[in-house]
CSV table of C-alpha atoms in Angstrom, one decimal:
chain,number,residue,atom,x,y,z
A,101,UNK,CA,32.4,-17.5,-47.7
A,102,UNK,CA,32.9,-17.1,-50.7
A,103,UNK,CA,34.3,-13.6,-52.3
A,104,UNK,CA,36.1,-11.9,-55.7
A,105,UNK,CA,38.9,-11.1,-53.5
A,106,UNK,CA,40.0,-15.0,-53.8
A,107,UNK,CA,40.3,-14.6,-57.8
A,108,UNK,CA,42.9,-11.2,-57.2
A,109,UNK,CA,46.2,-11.2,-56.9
A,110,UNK,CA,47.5,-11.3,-53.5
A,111,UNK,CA,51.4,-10.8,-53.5
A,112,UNK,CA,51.2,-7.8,-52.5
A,113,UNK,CA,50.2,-5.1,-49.9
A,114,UNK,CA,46.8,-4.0,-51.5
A,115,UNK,CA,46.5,-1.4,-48.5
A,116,UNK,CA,48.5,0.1,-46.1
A,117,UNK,CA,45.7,2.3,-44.0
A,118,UNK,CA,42.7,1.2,-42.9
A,119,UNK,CA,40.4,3.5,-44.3
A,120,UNK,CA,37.5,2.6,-41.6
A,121,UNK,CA,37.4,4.5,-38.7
A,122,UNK,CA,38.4,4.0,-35.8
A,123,UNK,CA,36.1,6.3,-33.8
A,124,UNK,CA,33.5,4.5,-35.6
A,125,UNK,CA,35.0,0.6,-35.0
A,126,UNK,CA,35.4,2.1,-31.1
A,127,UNK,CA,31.3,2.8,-30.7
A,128,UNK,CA,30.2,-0.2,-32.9
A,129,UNK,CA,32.1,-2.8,-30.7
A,130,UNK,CA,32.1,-1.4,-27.5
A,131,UNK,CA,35.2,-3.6,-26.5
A,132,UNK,CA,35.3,-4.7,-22.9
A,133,UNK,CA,37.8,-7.2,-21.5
A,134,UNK,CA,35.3,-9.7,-21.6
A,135,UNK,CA,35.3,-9.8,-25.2
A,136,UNK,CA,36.9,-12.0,-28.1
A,137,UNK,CA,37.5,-10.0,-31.5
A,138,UNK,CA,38.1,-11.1,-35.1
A,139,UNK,CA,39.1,-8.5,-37.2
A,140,UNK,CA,40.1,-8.4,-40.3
A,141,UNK,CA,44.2,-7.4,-40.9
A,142,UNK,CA,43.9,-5.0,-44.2
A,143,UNK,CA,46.8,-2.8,-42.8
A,144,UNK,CA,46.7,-3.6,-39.2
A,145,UNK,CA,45.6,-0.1,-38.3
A,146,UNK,CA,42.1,-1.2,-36.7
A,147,UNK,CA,43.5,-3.9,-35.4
A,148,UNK,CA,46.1,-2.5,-33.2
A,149,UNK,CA,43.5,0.6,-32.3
A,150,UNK,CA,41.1,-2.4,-31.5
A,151,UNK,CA,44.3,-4.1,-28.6
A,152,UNK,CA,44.2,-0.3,-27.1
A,153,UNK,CA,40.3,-0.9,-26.0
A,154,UNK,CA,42.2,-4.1,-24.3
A,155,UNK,CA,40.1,-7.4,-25.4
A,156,UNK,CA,40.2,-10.7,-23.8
A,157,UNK,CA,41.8,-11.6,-27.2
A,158,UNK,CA,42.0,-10.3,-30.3
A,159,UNK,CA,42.4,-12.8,-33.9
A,160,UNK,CA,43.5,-11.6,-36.9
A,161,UNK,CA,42.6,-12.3,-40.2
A,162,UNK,CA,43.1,-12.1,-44.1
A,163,UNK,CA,43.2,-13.7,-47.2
A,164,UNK,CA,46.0,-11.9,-48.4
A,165,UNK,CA,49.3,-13.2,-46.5
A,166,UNK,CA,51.4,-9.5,-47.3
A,167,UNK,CA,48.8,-7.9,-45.1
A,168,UNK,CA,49.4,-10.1,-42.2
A,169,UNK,CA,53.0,-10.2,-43.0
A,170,UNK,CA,53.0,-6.5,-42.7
A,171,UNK,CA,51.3,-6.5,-39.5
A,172,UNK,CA,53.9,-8.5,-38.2
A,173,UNK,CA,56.4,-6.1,-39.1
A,174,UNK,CA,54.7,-3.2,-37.0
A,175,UNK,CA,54.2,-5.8,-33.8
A,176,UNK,CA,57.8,-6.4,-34.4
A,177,UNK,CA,58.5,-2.7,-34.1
A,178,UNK,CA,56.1,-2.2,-31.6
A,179,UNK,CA,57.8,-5.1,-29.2
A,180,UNK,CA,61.5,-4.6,-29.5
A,181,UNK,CA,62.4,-0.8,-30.8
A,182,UNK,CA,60.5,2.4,-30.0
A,183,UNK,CA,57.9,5.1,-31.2
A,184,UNK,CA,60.0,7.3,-33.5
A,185,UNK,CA,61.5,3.6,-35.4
A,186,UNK,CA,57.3,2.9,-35.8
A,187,UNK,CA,56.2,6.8,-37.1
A,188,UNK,CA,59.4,7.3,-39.0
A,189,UNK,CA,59.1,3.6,-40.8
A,190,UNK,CA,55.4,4.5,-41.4
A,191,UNK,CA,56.4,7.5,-43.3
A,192,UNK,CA,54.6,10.2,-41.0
A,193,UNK,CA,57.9,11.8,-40.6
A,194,UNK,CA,58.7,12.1,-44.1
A,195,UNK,CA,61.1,10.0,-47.1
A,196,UNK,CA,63.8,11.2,-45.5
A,197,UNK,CA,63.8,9.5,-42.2
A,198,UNK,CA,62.7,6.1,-43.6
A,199,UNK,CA,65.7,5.0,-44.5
A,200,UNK,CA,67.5,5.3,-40.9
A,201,UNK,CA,64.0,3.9,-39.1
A,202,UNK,CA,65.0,0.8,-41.8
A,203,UNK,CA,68.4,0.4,-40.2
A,204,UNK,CA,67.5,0.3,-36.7
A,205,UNK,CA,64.8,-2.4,-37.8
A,206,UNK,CA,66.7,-4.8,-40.3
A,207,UNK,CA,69.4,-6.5,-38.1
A,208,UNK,CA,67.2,-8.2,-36.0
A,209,UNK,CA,64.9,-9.6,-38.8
A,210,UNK,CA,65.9,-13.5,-40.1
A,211,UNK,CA,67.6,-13.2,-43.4
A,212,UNK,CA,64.7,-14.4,-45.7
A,213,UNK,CA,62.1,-11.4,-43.8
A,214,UNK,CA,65.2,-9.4,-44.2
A,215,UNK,CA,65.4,-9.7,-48.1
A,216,UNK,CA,62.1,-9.3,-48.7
A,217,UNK,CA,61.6,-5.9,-46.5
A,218,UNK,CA,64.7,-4.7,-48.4
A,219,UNK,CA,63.2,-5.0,-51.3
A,220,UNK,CA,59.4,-3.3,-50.3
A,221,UNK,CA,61.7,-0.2,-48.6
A,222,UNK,CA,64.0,0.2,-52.0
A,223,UNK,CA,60.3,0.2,-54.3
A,224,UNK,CA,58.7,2.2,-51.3
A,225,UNK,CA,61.4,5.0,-50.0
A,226,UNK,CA,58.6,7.3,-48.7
A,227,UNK,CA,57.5,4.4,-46.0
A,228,UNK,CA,55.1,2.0,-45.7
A,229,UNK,CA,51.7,4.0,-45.2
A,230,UNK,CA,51.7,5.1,-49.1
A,231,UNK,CA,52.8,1.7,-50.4
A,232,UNK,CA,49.7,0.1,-50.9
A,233,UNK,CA,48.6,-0.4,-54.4
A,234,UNK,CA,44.6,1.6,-53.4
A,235,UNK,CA,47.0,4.3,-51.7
A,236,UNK,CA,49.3,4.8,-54.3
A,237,UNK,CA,46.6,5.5,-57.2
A,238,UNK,CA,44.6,7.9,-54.4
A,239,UNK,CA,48.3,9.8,-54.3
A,240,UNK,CA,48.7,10.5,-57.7
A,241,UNK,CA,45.4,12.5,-58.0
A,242,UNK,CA,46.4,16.0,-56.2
A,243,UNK,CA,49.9,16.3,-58.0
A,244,UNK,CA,48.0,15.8,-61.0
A,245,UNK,CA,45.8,18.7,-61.1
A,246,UNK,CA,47.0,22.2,-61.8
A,247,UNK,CA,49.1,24.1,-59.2
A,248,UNK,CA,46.1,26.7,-58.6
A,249,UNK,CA,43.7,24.1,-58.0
A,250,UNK,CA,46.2,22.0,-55.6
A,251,UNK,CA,46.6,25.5,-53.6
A,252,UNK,CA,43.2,26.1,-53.1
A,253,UNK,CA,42.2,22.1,-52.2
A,254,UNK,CA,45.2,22.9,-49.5
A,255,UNK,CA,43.6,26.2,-48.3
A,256,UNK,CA,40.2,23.9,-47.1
A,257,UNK,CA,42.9,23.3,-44.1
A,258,UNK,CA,42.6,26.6,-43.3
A,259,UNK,CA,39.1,26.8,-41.8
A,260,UNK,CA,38.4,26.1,-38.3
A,261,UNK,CA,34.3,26.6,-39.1
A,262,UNK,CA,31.9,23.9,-41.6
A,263,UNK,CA,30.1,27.1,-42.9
A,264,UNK,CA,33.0,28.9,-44.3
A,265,UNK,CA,34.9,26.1,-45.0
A,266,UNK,CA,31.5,24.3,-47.3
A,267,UNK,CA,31.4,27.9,-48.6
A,268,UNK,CA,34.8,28.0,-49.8
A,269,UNK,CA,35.0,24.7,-51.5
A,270,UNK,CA,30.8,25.4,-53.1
A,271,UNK,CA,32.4,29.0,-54.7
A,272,UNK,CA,35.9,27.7,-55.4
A,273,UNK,CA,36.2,23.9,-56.1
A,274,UNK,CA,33.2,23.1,-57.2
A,275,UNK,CA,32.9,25.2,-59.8
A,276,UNK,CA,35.9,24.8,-61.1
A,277,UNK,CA,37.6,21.8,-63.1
A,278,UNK,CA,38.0,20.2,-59.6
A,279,UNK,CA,34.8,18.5,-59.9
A,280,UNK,CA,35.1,17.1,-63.7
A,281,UNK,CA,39.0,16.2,-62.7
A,282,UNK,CA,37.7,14.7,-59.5
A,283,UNK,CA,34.7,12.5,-61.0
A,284,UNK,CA,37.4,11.1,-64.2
A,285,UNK,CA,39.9,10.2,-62.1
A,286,UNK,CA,37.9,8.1,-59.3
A,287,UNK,CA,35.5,6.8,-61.9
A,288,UNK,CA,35.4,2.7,-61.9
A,289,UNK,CA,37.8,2.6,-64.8
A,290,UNK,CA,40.3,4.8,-63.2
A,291,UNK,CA,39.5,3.2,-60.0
A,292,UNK,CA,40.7,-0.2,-61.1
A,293,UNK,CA,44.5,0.7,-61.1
A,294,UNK,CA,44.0,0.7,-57.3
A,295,UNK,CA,41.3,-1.4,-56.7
A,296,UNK,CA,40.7,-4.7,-59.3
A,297,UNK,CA,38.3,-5.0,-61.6
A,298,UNK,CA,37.1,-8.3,-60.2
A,299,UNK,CA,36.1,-6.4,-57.0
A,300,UNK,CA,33.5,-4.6,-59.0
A,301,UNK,CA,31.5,-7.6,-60.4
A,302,UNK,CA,28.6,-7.1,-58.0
A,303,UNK,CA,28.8,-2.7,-58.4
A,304,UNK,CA,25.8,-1.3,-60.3
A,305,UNK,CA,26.9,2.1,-60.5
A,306,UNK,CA,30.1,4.1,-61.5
A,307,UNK,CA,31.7,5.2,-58.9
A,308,UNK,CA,33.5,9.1,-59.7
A,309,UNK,CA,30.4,11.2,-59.0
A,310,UNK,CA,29.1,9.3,-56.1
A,311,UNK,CA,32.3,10.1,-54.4
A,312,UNK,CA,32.3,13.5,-55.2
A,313,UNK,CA,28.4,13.7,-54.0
A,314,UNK,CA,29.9,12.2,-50.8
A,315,UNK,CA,33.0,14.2,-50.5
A,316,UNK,CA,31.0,17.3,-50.8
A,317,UNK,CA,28.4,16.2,-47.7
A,318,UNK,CA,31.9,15.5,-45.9
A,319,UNK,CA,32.9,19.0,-46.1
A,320,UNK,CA,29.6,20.5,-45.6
A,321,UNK,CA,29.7,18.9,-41.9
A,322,UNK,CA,33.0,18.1,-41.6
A,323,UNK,CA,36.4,19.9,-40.6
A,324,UNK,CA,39.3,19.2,-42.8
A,325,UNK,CA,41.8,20.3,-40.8
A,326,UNK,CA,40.9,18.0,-38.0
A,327,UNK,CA,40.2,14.8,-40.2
A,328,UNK,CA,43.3,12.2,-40.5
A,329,UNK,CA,41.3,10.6,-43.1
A,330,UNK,CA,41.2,13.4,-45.6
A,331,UNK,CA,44.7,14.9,-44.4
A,332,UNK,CA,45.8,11.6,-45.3
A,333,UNK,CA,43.8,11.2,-48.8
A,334,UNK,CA,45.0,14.5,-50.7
A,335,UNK,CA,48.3,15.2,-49.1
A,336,UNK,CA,50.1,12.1,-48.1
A,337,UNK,CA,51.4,11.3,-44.8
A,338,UNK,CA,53.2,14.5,-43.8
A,339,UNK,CA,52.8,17.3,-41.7
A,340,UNK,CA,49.5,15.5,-40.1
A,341,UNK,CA,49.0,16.3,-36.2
A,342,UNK,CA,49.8,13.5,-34.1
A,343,UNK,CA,47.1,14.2,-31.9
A,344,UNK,CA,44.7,13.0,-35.1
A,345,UNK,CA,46.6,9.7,-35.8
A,346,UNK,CA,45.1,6.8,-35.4
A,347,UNK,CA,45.1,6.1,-31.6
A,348,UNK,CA,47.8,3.0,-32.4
A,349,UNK,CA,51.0,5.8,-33.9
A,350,UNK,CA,50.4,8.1,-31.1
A,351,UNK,CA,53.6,8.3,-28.6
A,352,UNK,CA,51.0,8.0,-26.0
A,353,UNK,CA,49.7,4.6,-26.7
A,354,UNK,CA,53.0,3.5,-27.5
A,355,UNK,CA,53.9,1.4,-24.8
A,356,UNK,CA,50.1,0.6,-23.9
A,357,UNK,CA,50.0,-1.1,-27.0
A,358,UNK,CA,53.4,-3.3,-26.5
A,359,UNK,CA,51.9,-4.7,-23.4
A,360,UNK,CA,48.4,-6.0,-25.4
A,361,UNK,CA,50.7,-7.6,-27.5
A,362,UNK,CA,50.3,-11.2,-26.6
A,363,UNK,CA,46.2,-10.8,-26.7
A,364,UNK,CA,47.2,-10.7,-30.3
A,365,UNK,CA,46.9,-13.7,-32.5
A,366,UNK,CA,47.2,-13.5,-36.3
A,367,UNK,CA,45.7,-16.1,-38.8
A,368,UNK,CA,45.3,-16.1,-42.9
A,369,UNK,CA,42.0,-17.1,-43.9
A,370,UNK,CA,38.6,-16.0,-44.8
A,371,UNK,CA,36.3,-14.5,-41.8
A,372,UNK,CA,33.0,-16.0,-42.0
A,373,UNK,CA,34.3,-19.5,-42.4
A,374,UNK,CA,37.0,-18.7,-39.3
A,375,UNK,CA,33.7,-17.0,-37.3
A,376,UNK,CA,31.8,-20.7,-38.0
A,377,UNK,CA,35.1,-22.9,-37.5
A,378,UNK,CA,35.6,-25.0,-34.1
A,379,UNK,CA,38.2,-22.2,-33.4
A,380,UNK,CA,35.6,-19.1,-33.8
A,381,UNK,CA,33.2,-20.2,-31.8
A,382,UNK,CA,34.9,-18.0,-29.0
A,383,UNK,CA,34.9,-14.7,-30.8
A,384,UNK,CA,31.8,-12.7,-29.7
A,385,UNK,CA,32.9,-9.5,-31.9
A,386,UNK,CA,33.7,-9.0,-35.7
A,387,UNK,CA,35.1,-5.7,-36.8
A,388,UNK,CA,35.0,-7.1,-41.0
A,389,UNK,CA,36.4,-3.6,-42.6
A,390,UNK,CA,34.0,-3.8,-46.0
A,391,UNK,CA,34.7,-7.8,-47.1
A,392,UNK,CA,31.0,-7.9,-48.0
A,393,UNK,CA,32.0,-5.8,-51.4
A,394,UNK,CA,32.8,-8.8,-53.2
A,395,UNK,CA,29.9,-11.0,-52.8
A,396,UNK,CA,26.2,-10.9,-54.1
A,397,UNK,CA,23.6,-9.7,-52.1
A,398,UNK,CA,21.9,-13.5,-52.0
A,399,UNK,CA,25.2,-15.1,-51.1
A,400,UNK,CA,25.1,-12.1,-48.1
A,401,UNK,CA,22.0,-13.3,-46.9
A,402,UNK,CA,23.0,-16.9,-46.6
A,403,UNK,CA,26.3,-15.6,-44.8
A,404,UNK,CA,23.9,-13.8,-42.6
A,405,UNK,CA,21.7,-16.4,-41.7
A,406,UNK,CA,24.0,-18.6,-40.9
A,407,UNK,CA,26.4,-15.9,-38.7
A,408,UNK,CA,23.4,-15.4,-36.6
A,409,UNK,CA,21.9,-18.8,-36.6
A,410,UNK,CA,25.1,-21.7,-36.5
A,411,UNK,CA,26.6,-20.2,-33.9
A,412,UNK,CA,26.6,-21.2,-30.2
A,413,UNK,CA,27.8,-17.9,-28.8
A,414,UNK,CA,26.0,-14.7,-29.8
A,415,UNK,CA,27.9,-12.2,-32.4
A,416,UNK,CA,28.2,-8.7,-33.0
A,417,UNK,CA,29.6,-7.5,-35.9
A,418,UNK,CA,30.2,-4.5,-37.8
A,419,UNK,CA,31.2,-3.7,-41.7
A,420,UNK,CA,31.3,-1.0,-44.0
A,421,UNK,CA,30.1,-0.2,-47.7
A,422,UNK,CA,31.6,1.0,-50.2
A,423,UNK,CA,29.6,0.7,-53.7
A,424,UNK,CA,27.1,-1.8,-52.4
A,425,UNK,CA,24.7,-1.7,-50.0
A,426,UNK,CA,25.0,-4.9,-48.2
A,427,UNK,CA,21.9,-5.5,-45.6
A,428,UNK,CA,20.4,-2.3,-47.0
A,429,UNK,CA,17.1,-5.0,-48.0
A,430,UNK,CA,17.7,-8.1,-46.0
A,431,UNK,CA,19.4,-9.7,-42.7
A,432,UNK,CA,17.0,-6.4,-41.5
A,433,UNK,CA,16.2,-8.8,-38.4
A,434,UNK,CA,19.6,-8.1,-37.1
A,435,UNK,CA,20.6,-4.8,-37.9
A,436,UNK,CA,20.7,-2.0,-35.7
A,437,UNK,CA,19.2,0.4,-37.5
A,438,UNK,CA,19.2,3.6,-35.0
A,439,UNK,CA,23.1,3.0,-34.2
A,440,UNK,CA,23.7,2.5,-37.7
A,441,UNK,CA,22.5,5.3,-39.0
A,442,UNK,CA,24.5,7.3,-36.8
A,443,UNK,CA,27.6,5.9,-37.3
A,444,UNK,CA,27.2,6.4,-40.9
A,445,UNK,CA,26.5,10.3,-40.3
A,446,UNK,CA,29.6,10.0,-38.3
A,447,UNK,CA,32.1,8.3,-40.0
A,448,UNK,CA,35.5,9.8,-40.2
A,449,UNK,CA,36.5,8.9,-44.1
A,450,UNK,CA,34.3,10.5,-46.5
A,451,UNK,CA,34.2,7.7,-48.7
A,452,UNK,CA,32.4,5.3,-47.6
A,453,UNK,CA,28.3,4.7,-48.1
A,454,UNK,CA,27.1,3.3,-44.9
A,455,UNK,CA,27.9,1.6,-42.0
A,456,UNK,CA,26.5,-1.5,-40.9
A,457,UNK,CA,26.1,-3.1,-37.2
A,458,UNK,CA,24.7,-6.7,-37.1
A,459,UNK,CA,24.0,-8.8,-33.9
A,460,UNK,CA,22.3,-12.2,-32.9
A,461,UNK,CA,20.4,-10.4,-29.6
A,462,UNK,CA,20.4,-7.5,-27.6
A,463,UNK,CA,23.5,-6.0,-26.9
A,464,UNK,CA,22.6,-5.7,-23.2
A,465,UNK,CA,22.8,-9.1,-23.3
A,466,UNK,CA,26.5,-9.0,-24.8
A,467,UNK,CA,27.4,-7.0,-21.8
């Protein structure tokens, strides 16, 4: 397939979260130890919550070889050293842990993978999970607004009810500067210091208000306090709950995960043409984060047709949108539109426009 995100530049981590959820990956796969996966590496995240559900096997995949060389860092972690080393090097506990999670890591890396983590930990003191390029413009905004307003976007963490809470942020955020501040700064010019502009070619609309429409529907049904996603979006990594991680840094998991390991298989190289190559004729499930951005909706259809139609072994796959809505008018013959739906109303990051699930036949048949 072909995609914008060949024509970007990709010598370096363009995220380091995956912003899809995982409860939402979790119910749209329904991953049994019968099943194959291809996911797609962004940050790893998914991927290693994806091993917990223990798959047969599990590949790996991206264009971009800093994103699967970061995901070999964490595997790294995961296999030899232990949970604090992983949360600490993450950043969850804070800049000033990194650096000694860093030592305990280093001497067992070969020179060359030395050198270059050196270098990412000396740009990137506060960890990896703010390093990304998307991540790093989505951290400037709160700092940037003033103190009053950063004090009351903290206080939303307060609530423990979606009425008061929605309440709170109708009579104090939204009609204050918040929203103008809000719309300007994640508005598509803006936008393109974390995301590039080549990844908009195919976006109609602007995208500032629609996520402020989107954020406000979050918090109207939606708690804050218990959200990783939004935690994680205005505030940075600290101070977040463990118990609302992702499933793959909890200490619980920990070890789980270093024994699903070796299921794990990492490749770099474009999805659809791994799904329709000899060597993905095996996967029968295809988490594919939101890859479907960056291509027309024509060139979507074909990829469609020919997902569902070339392939011995029936597929289900799902993907997310962001500013398009890919399958919204074609492919309808394999979307699921009732699970869908409600996996869109449930997603866990507010950001998102939909959520798509795709399969060749009946999922009872899958099973």
């Amino acid at each position: 397939m072909h995609t914008e995100f060949e024509n970007v530049d990709l010598n370096l981590i363009r995220y380091s979260l995956v912003w899809e959820g995982y409860d939402t990956l979790y119910n749209a796969m329904d991953i049994t130890p019968k099943d194959d996966l291809l996911m797609v590496t962004s940050a790893g995240c998914n991927v290693l919550n994806a091993l917990l559900k223990q798959p047969r096997s599990l590949t790996s995949i991206d264009l971009n070889p800093e994103q699967n060389r970061l995901l070999l860092l964490k595997t790294h972690i995961i296999e030899h050293l232990e949970h604090d080393v992983l949360i600490s090097l993450m950043g969850f506990n804070g800049m000033k842990d990194v650096a000694g999670a860093w030592e305990s890591v280093a001497p067992a890396l070969e020179p060359t993978l030395r050198e270059h983590w050196e270098d990412f930990f000396a740009k990137h003191p506060g960890g990896i999970i703010s390093a990304g390029k998307l991540e790093t413009y989505i951290h400037h905004f709160l700092p940037g607004l003033p103190e009053e307003l950063q004090k009351k976007v903290r206080h939303l963490l307060s609530f423990t009810e979606t009425a008061a809470q929605y309440e709170y942020f109708l009579t104090n955020l939204e009609k204050s500067e918040f929203k103008a501040r809000f719309i300007e700064y994640f508005d598509q010019q803006n936008l393109s210091k974390g995301r590039d502009p080549q990844l908009f070619k195919y976006v109609k609309e602007s995208g500032g208000e629609l996520f402020y429409n989107r954020l406000k529907v979050f918090i109207s049904n939606q708690l804050v306090r218990d959200n990783f996603y939004f935690r994680f979006f205005m505030f940075g990594p600290e101070e977040i709950p463990e118990i609302i991680l992702p499933p793959c840094y909890r200490k619980e998991n920990f070890l789980k995960l270093r024994a699903q390991l070796p299921k794990l298989n990492i490749v770099t190289g474009e999805a659809v043409e791994y799904l329709l190559s000899p060597e993905g004729q095996k996967i029968n499930k295809a988490g594919l984060s939101n890859i479907f951005e960056y291509v027309s909706q024509s060139h979507f259809e074909e990829v469609c047709a020919n997902l569902f139609t070339m392939r011995k072994l029936p597929l289900r796959m799902v993907y997310w949108n962001l500013l398009q809505s890919q399958g919204e008018t074609t492919c309808l013959e394999f979307r699921l539109e009732g699970e869908s739906n409600k996996l869109t109303r449930k997603e866990a990051c507010f950001y998102f426009m939909n959520v798509r699930v795709m399969e060749s036949v009946p999922h009872s048949i899958l099973k």
